[in-house]
């Protein structure tokens, strides 16, 4: 059947259409994205402002039209940290449903981590052994670790690249004192979780998902996205450590000129790099592999599993 996943994230609203059935690899058929930046449309009280809700509703309507045009039989709509943590989340969800008919499922941070882990496990298979999976989104950092399809440990931290940029790096280029303060904050947050994972033992394979990690790997020399899904892409901690001060010295416009860096995400890349560097350092990761599948694929795979058992 043709499934559609509507992902209302902190940065983008993304419709992914796939052809899928239980026991088979989902085949991408169509992708539609809109840069909404919900995490940056919050008012002083932490609510998504009226303009933001209006934009979200219009974006969902456009995505629905696209899904209908592509023959989607079932839509799996969900929202992540920007909606989850908004102080008016219930009102936002009610308006979206009333005006579009779409009932967004709000995922918890731990659910995000678990579904992303499932996608990575299915991509790399059982031979990967114990997996450590890192995912930097716009609003949060998810970490999953385990040997099965369900992680033995999963956490979500409020360390998304968009959130941190808005809250800690107001200047362009960034003020060195702000970068130093953010680095301390990020490392303190991640360090609190390391013990929970280290008790399970060292991972056999470390992988990362998300656009932030893909862009960091690309500027560090990894293959282009145009080279295909099956090209191995790696990010080494040493390369990342070399890039962090360089990114900190650049303006967002200058970062956007780097290979693989989109104009819309360039302002967030420094914060994302600080999170990636801290995670790799504190977890003792010298190199990680970029996984093409992430949360959206995890949602699809979970739905296919449910269909197979019905």
mmCIF file of C-alpha atoms in Angstrom:
data_model
loop_
_atom_site.group_PDB
_atom_site.id
_atom_site.type_symbol
_atom_site.label_atom_id
_atom_site.label_comp_id
_atom_site.label_asym_id
_atom_site.label_seq_id
_atom_site.Cartn_x
_atom_site.Cartn_y
_atom_site.Cartn_z
ATOM 1 C CA UNK A 1 0.000 0.000 0.000
ATOM 2 C CA UNK A 2 1.016 3.624 -0.332
ATOM 3 C CA UNK A 3 1.639 5.208 3.077
ATOM 4 C CA UNK A 4 2.252 8.822 3.911
ATOM 5 C CA UNK A 5 4.076 10.076 7.004
ATOM 6 C CA UNK A 6 3.407 13.673 8.006
ATOM 7 C CA UNK A 7 6.171 14.814 10.352
ATOM 8 C CA UNK A 8 5.534 18.141 12.107
ATOM 9 C CA UNK A 9 8.978 18.871 13.468
ATOM 10 C CA UNK A 10 10.696 21.824 15.090
ATOM 11 C CA UNK A 11 12.228 22.951 11.784
ATOM 12 C CA UNK A 12 10.137 21.484 8.982
ATOM 13 C CA UNK A 13 6.820 19.906 8.137
ATOM 14 C CA UNK A 14 7.757 16.925 5.990
ATOM 15 C CA UNK A 15 5.474 14.589 4.078
ATOM 16 C CA UNK A 16 7.166 11.347 3.057
ATOM 17 C CA UNK A 17 5.233 9.002 0.777
ATOM 18 C CA UNK A 18 6.381 5.377 0.486
ATOM 19 C CA UNK A 19 5.214 2.196 -1.178
ATOM 20 C CA UNK A 20 5.286 -0.478 1.488
ATOM 21 C CA UNK A 21 3.978 -3.773 2.710
ATOM 22 C CA UNK A 22 4.913 -5.962 5.675
ATOM 23 C CA UNK A 23 8.225 -7.748 5.225
ATOM 24 C CA UNK A 24 9.497 -5.416 2.501
ATOM 25 C CA UNK A 25 11.706 -2.353 2.491
ATOM 26 C CA UNK A 26 9.648 0.873 2.215
ATOM 27 C CA UNK A 27 10.355 2.498 -1.145
ATOM 28 C CA UNK A 28 10.250 6.316 -1.188
ATOM 29 C CA UNK A 29 7.817 7.631 -3.803
ATOM 30 C CA UNK A 30 7.488 11.332 -2.965
ATOM 31 C CA UNK A 31 8.778 13.922 -0.516
ATOM 32 C CA UNK A 32 7.341 17.341 0.259
ATOM 33 C CA UNK A 33 8.945 19.725 2.774
ATOM 34 C CA UNK A 34 8.127 23.145 4.145
ATOM 35 C CA UNK A 35 10.496 25.093 6.390
ATOM 36 C CA UNK A 36 8.150 26.287 9.126
ATOM 37 C CA UNK A 37 10.557 26.686 12.082
ATOM 38 C CA UNK A 38 7.881 26.178 14.716
ATOM 39 C CA UNK A 39 10.496 26.264 17.470
ATOM 40 C CA UNK A 40 11.192 29.892 16.527
ATOM 41 C CA UNK A 41 7.521 30.916 16.474
ATOM 42 C CA UNK A 42 7.022 30.755 20.237
ATOM 43 C CA UNK A 43 5.935 33.803 22.207
ATOM 44 C CA UNK A 44 7.274 34.847 25.606
ATOM 45 C CA UNK A 45 5.008 32.336 27.385
ATOM 46 C CA UNK A 46 6.280 29.401 25.333
ATOM 47 C CA UNK A 47 3.131 29.182 23.197
ATOM 48 C CA UNK A 48 3.087 28.893 19.419
ATOM 49 C CA UNK A 49 1.752 32.287 18.381
ATOM 50 C CA UNK A 50 -1.345 32.746 16.245
ATOM 51 C CA UNK A 51 0.707 33.401 13.120
ATOM 52 C CA UNK A 52 2.594 30.164 13.731
ATOM 53 C CA UNK A 53 -0.597 28.135 14.151
ATOM 54 C CA UNK A 54 -2.071 29.688 10.997
ATOM 55 C CA UNK A 55 1.084 28.784 9.062
ATOM 56 C CA UNK A 56 1.008 25.248 10.448
ATOM 57 C CA UNK A 57 -2.599 24.746 9.373
ATOM 58 C CA UNK A 58 -1.929 26.039 5.849
ATOM 59 C CA UNK A 59 1.167 23.836 5.598
ATOM 60 C CA UNK A 60 -0.763 20.757 6.704
ATOM 61 C CA UNK A 61 -3.471 21.517 4.127
ATOM 62 C CA UNK A 62 -0.864 21.704 1.345
ATOM 63 C CA UNK A 63 0.688 18.421 2.545
ATOM 64 C CA UNK A 64 -2.751 16.770 2.515
ATOM 65 C CA UNK A 65 -3.335 17.886 -1.071
ATOM 66 C CA UNK A 66 0.062 16.479 -2.026
ATOM 67 C CA UNK A 67 -0.719 13.176 -0.281
ATOM 68 C CA UNK A 68 -4.044 12.934 -2.114
ATOM 69 C CA UNK A 69 -2.405 13.723 -5.456
ATOM 70 C CA UNK A 70 0.112 10.915 -4.859
ATOM 71 C CA UNK A 71 -2.556 8.357 -4.011
ATOM 72 C CA UNK A 72 -1.779 7.926 -0.314
ATOM 73 C CA UNK A 73 -4.088 5.313 1.236
ATOM 74 C CA UNK A 74 -3.193 5.910 4.875
ATOM 75 C CA UNK A 75 -1.602 8.931 6.529
ATOM 76 C CA UNK A 76 0.488 8.681 9.702
ATOM 77 C CA UNK A 77 0.638 12.216 11.139
ATOM 78 C CA UNK A 78 2.793 13.033 14.156
ATOM 79 C CA UNK A 79 4.429 15.974 15.924
ATOM 80 C CA UNK A 80 7.623 16.217 17.931
ATOM 81 C CA UNK A 81 9.207 18.587 20.444
ATOM 82 C CA UNK A 82 8.036 21.993 19.152
ATOM 83 C CA UNK A 83 4.352 21.046 19.527
ATOM 84 C CA UNK A 84 4.956 18.709 22.477
ATOM 85 C CA UNK A 85 6.503 21.447 24.600
ATOM 86 C CA UNK A 86 4.357 24.390 23.527
ATOM 87 C CA UNK A 87 2.297 25.706 26.428
ATOM 88 C CA UNK A 88 -0.758 25.837 24.145
ATOM 89 C CA UNK A 89 -0.202 22.396 22.601
ATOM 90 C CA UNK A 90 -3.780 21.220 23.245
ATOM 91 C CA UNK A 91 -5.236 24.290 21.538
ATOM 92 C CA UNK A 92 -2.864 23.908 18.577
ATOM 93 C CA UNK A 93 -3.780 20.246 18.117
ATOM 94 C CA UNK A 94 -7.493 21.022 18.381
ATOM 95 C CA UNK A 95 -7.283 23.773 15.745
ATOM 96 C CA UNK A 96 -5.290 21.580 13.370
ATOM 97 C CA UNK A 97 -7.846 18.789 13.675
ATOM 98 C CA UNK A 98 -10.838 21.112 13.355
ATOM 99 C CA UNK A 99 -9.519 22.912 10.267
ATOM 100 C CA UNK A 100 -7.735 20.083 8.445
ATOM 101 C CA UNK A 101 -9.198 16.856 9.824
ATOM 102 C CA UNK A 102 -5.702 15.682 10.779
ATOM 103 C CA UNK A 103 -5.244 14.337 14.298
ATOM 104 C CA UNK A 104 -1.553 14.756 15.066
ATOM 105 C CA UNK A 105 -0.067 12.138 17.366
ATOM 106 C CA UNK A 106 2.365 13.865 19.699
ATOM 107 C CA UNK A 107 5.368 11.620 20.286
ATOM 108 C CA UNK A 108 7.241 11.749 23.550
ATOM 109 C CA UNK A 109 10.974 12.220 23.400
ATOM 110 C CA UNK A 110 11.566 8.617 24.436
ATOM 111 C CA UNK A 111 9.184 7.419 21.702
ATOM 112 C CA UNK A 112 11.210 9.434 19.192
ATOM 113 C CA UNK A 113 14.398 7.777 20.414
ATOM 114 C CA UNK A 114 12.859 4.295 20.243
ATOM 115 C CA UNK A 115 11.414 4.722 16.750
ATOM 116 C CA UNK A 116 14.653 6.196 15.417
ATOM 117 C CA UNK A 117 16.534 3.285 16.963
ATOM 118 C CA UNK A 118 14.172 0.822 15.255
ATOM 119 C CA UNK A 119 14.868 2.461 11.888
ATOM 120 C CA UNK A 120 18.630 2.288 12.410
ATOM 121 C CA UNK A 121 18.456 -1.342 13.537
ATOM 122 C CA UNK A 122 16.474 -2.350 10.447
ATOM 123 C CA UNK A 123 18.873 -0.452 8.192
ATOM 124 C CA UNK A 124 22.067 -1.968 9.586
ATOM 125 C CA UNK A 125 20.666 -5.349 10.626
ATOM 126 C CA UNK A 126 21.586 -7.760 13.394
ATOM 127 C CA UNK A 127 25.230 -7.988 12.327
ATOM 128 C CA UNK A 128 25.758 -4.444 13.669
ATOM 129 C CA UNK A 129 25.576 -5.836 17.208
ATOM 130 C CA UNK A 130 24.988 -3.354 20.025
ATOM 131 C CA UNK A 131 23.962 -0.048 18.461
ATOM 132 C CA UNK A 132 24.366 3.446 19.851
ATOM 133 C CA UNK A 133 22.125 5.826 17.876
ATOM 134 C CA UNK A 134 22.359 9.634 18.068
ATOM 135 C CA UNK A 135 19.805 11.984 16.512
ATOM 136 C CA UNK A 136 19.990 15.786 16.687
ATOM 137 C CA UNK A 137 16.703 17.433 15.757
ATOM 138 C CA UNK A 138 15.568 21.029 15.845
ATOM 139 C CA UNK A 139 14.255 20.794 19.382
ATOM 140 C CA UNK A 140 15.888 17.779 21.008
ATOM 141 C CA UNK A 141 18.696 15.234 21.028
ATOM 142 C CA UNK A 142 17.640 11.574 21.110
ATOM 143 C CA UNK A 143 19.950 8.754 22.179
ATOM 144 C CA UNK A 144 19.139 5.049 21.933
ATOM 145 C CA UNK A 145 21.288 2.050 22.779
ATOM 146 C CA UNK A 146 20.710 -1.685 22.641
ATOM 147 C CA UNK A 147 21.105 -5.021 20.895
ATOM 148 C CA UNK A 148 17.487 -5.726 19.905
ATOM 149 C CA UNK A 149 14.921 -3.729 17.940
ATOM 150 C CA UNK A 150 13.811 -1.998 21.129
ATOM 151 C CA UNK A 151 16.669 -0.102 22.783
ATOM 152 C CA UNK A 152 17.766 -1.078 26.278
ATOM 153 C CA UNK A 153 18.153 2.610 27.090
ATOM 154 C CA UNK A 154 16.589 5.647 25.409
ATOM 155 C CA UNK A 155 16.621 9.307 26.387
ATOM 156 C CA UNK A 156 15.602 12.643 24.930
ATOM 157 C CA UNK A 157 17.360 15.868 25.928
ATOM 158 C CA UNK A 158 16.342 19.472 25.118
ATOM 159 C CA UNK A 159 19.457 19.967 23.005
ATOM 160 C CA UNK A 160 18.076 20.492 19.512
ATOM 161 C CA UNK A 161 20.081 22.682 17.149
ATOM 162 C CA UNK A 162 17.239 25.158 16.567
ATOM 163 C CA UNK A 163 16.330 25.462 20.229
ATOM 164 C CA UNK A 164 19.940 26.068 21.301
ATOM 165 C CA UNK A 165 20.603 28.575 18.532
ATOM 166 C CA UNK A 166 17.557 30.636 19.498
ATOM 167 C CA UNK A 167 18.293 30.481 23.214
ATOM 168 C CA UNK A 168 22.084 30.712 23.367
ATOM 169 C CA UNK A 169 23.552 32.122 20.138
ATOM 170 C CA UNK A 170 21.742 35.386 19.320
ATOM 171 C CA UNK A 171 24.641 36.984 17.412
ATOM 172 C CA UNK A 172 25.962 36.311 13.921
ATOM 173 C CA UNK A 173 28.799 35.448 13.990
ATOM 174 C CA UNK A 174 28.478 33.935 17.445
ATOM 175 C CA UNK A 175 30.020 35.665 20.445
ATOM 176 C CA UNK A 176 32.906 33.492 21.752
ATOM 177 C CA UNK A 177 31.581 33.833 25.307
ATOM 178 C CA UNK A 178 28.165 32.545 24.186
ATOM 179 C CA UNK A 179 29.774 29.595 22.418
ATOM 180 C CA UNK A 180 31.744 28.741 25.548
ATOM 181 C CA UNK A 181 28.648 28.967 27.744
ATOM 182 C CA UNK A 182 26.629 26.788 25.355
ATOM 183 C CA UNK A 183 29.431 24.225 25.205
ATOM 184 C CA UNK A 184 29.389 23.958 29.022
ATOM 185 C CA UNK A 185 25.600 23.635 29.086
ATOM 186 C CA UNK A 186 25.492 20.930 26.416
ATOM 187 C CA UNK A 187 28.216 18.857 28.032
ATOM 188 C CA UNK A 188 26.615 19.046 31.467
ATOM 189 C CA UNK A 189 23.274 17.859 30.061
ATOM 190 C CA UNK A 190 24.759 14.929 28.142
ATOM 191 C CA UNK A 191 27.125 13.923 30.946
ATOM 192 C CA UNK A 192 24.155 13.233 33.228
ATOM 193 C CA UNK A 193 22.994 10.453 30.908
ATOM 194 C CA UNK A 194 26.296 8.736 30.115
ATOM 195 C CA UNK A 195 26.226 6.479 33.170
ATOM 196 C CA UNK A 196 22.848 5.026 32.190
ATOM 197 C CA UNK A 197 24.337 3.837 28.898
ATOM 198 C CA UNK A 198 27.846 2.873 30.016
ATOM 199 C CA UNK A 199 26.458 0.265 32.436
ATOM 200 C CA UNK A 200 25.228 -1.718 29.418
ATOM 201 C CA UNK A 201 28.707 -1.980 27.929
ATOM 202 C CA UNK A 202 30.513 -0.577 24.903
ATOM 203 C CA UNK A 203 28.584 -0.414 21.598
ATOM 204 C CA UNK A 204 29.692 -2.425 18.594
ATOM 205 C CA UNK A 205 28.538 0.228 16.140
ATOM 206 C CA UNK A 206 27.715 3.930 16.545
ATOM 207 C CA UNK A 207 25.410 5.615 14.059
ATOM 208 C CA UNK A 208 23.797 9.016 13.698
ATOM 209 C CA UNK A 209 20.720 10.278 11.900
ATOM 210 C CA UNK A 210 19.323 13.738 11.113
ATOM 211 C CA UNK A 211 20.183 16.529 8.744
ATOM 212 C CA UNK A 212 22.574 18.087 11.248
ATOM 213 C CA UNK A 213 24.789 15.009 11.324
ATOM 214 C CA UNK A 214 24.559 14.592 7.539
ATOM 215 C CA UNK A 215 25.702 18.172 7.001
ATOM 216 C CA UNK A 216 28.553 17.832 9.496
ATOM 217 C CA UNK A 217 29.707 14.639 7.797
ATOM 218 C CA UNK A 218 29.501 16.310 4.388
ATOM 219 C CA UNK A 219 31.646 19.315 5.311
ATOM 220 C CA UNK A 220 34.127 16.875 6.865
ATOM 221 C CA UNK A 221 34.478 15.118 3.513
ATOM 222 C CA UNK A 222 31.690 12.528 3.303
ATOM 223 C CA UNK A 223 30.013 11.702 0.001
ATOM 224 C CA UNK A 224 27.263 13.927 -1.406
ATOM 225 C CA UNK A 225 23.611 12.973 -0.956
ATOM 226 C CA UNK A 226 23.414 12.749 -4.745
ATOM 227 C CA UNK A 227 25.764 9.750 -4.610
ATOM 228 C CA UNK A 228 22.922 7.647 -3.167
ATOM 229 C CA UNK A 229 21.712 6.042 0.045
ATOM 230 C CA UNK A 230 24.060 3.086 -0.008
ATOM 231 C CA UNK A 231 27.348 4.974 0.036
ATOM 232 C CA UNK A 232 28.943 4.694 3.472
ATOM 233 C CA UNK A 233 29.280 8.073 5.153
ATOM 234 C CA UNK A 234 31.369 8.557 8.262
ATOM 235 C CA UNK A 235 32.028 11.392 10.692
ATOM 236 C CA UNK A 236 35.225 11.291 12.734
ATOM 237 C CA UNK A 237 35.511 13.087 16.049
ATOM 238 C CA UNK A 238 38.898 14.547 15.132
ATOM 239 C CA UNK A 239 37.467 16.116 11.977
ATOM 240 C CA UNK A 240 34.512 17.499 13.911
ATOM 241 C CA UNK A 241 36.793 18.999 16.557
ATOM 242 C CA UNK A 242 38.714 20.772 13.788
ATOM 243 C CA UNK A 243 35.514 22.158 12.305
ATOM 244 C CA UNK A 244 33.845 23.492 15.477
ATOM 245 C CA UNK A 245 36.091 26.591 15.893
ATOM 246 C CA UNK A 246 35.895 27.241 12.162
ATOM 247 C CA UNK A 247 32.088 27.165 12.244
ATOM 248 C CA UNK A 248 32.088 29.412 15.311
ATOM 249 C CA UNK A 249 34.082 32.051 13.439
ATOM 250 C CA UNK A 250 31.745 32.043 10.424
ATOM 251 C CA UNK A 251 28.531 33.918 9.784
ATOM 252 C CA UNK A 252 25.441 31.923 8.829
ATOM 253 C CA UNK A 253 25.852 33.211 5.264
ATOM 254 C CA UNK A 254 29.392 31.864 5.153
ATOM 255 C CA UNK A 255 28.307 28.469 6.514
ATOM 256 C CA UNK A 256 25.664 28.259 3.802
ATOM 257 C CA UNK A 257 28.479 28.275 1.244
ATOM 258 C CA UNK A 258 29.923 25.053 2.675
ATOM 259 C CA UNK A 259 29.253 21.808 0.747
ATOM 260 C CA UNK A 260 25.972 20.197 1.703
ATOM 261 C CA UNK A 261 24.834 22.988 4.043
ATOM 262 C CA UNK A 262 21.413 24.435 3.256
ATOM 263 C CA UNK A 263 20.719 28.123 3.719
ATOM 264 C CA UNK A 264 17.800 27.347 6.028
ATOM 265 C CA UNK A 265 19.915 25.285 8.432
ATOM 266 C CA UNK A 266 23.195 27.227 8.274
ATOM 267 C CA UNK A 267 22.428 29.334 11.346
ATOM 268 C CA UNK A 268 21.848 26.155 13.422
ATOM 269 C CA UNK A 269 24.939 24.262 12.330
ATOM 270 C CA UNK A 270 27.260 25.586 15.042
ATOM 271 C CA UNK A 271 24.903 24.566 17.850
ATOM 272 C CA UNK A 272 24.428 21.173 16.226
ATOM 273 C CA UNK A 273 28.191 20.740 15.924
ATOM 274 C CA UNK A 274 28.658 21.513 19.624
ATOM 275 C CA UNK A 275 26.070 18.864 20.526
ATOM 276 C CA UNK A 276 27.584 16.296 18.161
ATOM 277 C CA UNK A 277 31.104 16.935 19.440
ATOM 278 C CA UNK A 278 30.008 16.685 23.063
ATOM 279 C CA UNK A 279 28.094 13.447 22.491
ATOM 280 C CA UNK A 280 30.959 11.811 20.630
ATOM 281 C CA UNK A 281 33.478 12.924 23.248
ATOM 282 C CA UNK A 282 31.479 11.976 26.348
ATOM 283 C CA UNK A 283 30.464 8.601 24.913
ATOM 284 C CA UNK A 284 34.036 7.923 23.762
ATOM 285 C CA UNK A 285 33.115 7.710 20.068
ATOM 286 C CA UNK A 286 35.990 8.180 17.640
ATOM 287 C CA UNK A 287 33.885 7.735 14.493
ATOM 288 C CA UNK A 288 30.251 7.149 13.628
ATOM 289 C CA UNK A 289 28.325 6.159 10.506
ATOM 290 C CA UNK A 290 25.472 8.174 9.063
ATOM 291 C CA UNK A 291 22.203 6.233 8.806
ATOM 292 C CA UNK A 292 19.842 7.240 5.957
ATOM 293 C CA UNK A 293 16.770 6.130 7.916
ATOM 294 C CA UNK A 294 15.468 7.995 10.949
ATOM 295 C CA UNK A 295 12.246 8.820 12.789
ATOM 296 C CA UNK A 296 9.888 8.905 9.789
ATOM 297 C CA UNK A 297 11.057 5.485 8.632
ATOM 298 C CA UNK A 298 10.700 4.216 12.196
ATOM 299 C CA UNK A 299 7.061 5.333 12.250
ATOM 300 C CA UNK A 300 6.454 3.532 8.945
ATOM 301 C CA UNK A 301 8.164 0.340 10.111
ATOM 302 C CA UNK A 302 6.192 0.277 13.352
ATOM 303 C CA UNK A 303 2.940 0.661 11.404
ATOM 304 C CA UNK A 304 3.920 -2.162 9.031
ATOM 305 C CA UNK A 305 4.692 -4.378 12.014
ATOM 306 C CA UNK A 306 1.250 -3.639 13.425
ATOM 307 C CA UNK A 307 -0.382 -4.456 10.077
ATOM 308 C CA UNK A 308 1.439 -7.779 9.915
ATOM 309 C CA UNK A 309 0.144 -8.777 13.326
ATOM 310 C CA UNK A 310 -3.486 -7.801 12.682
#
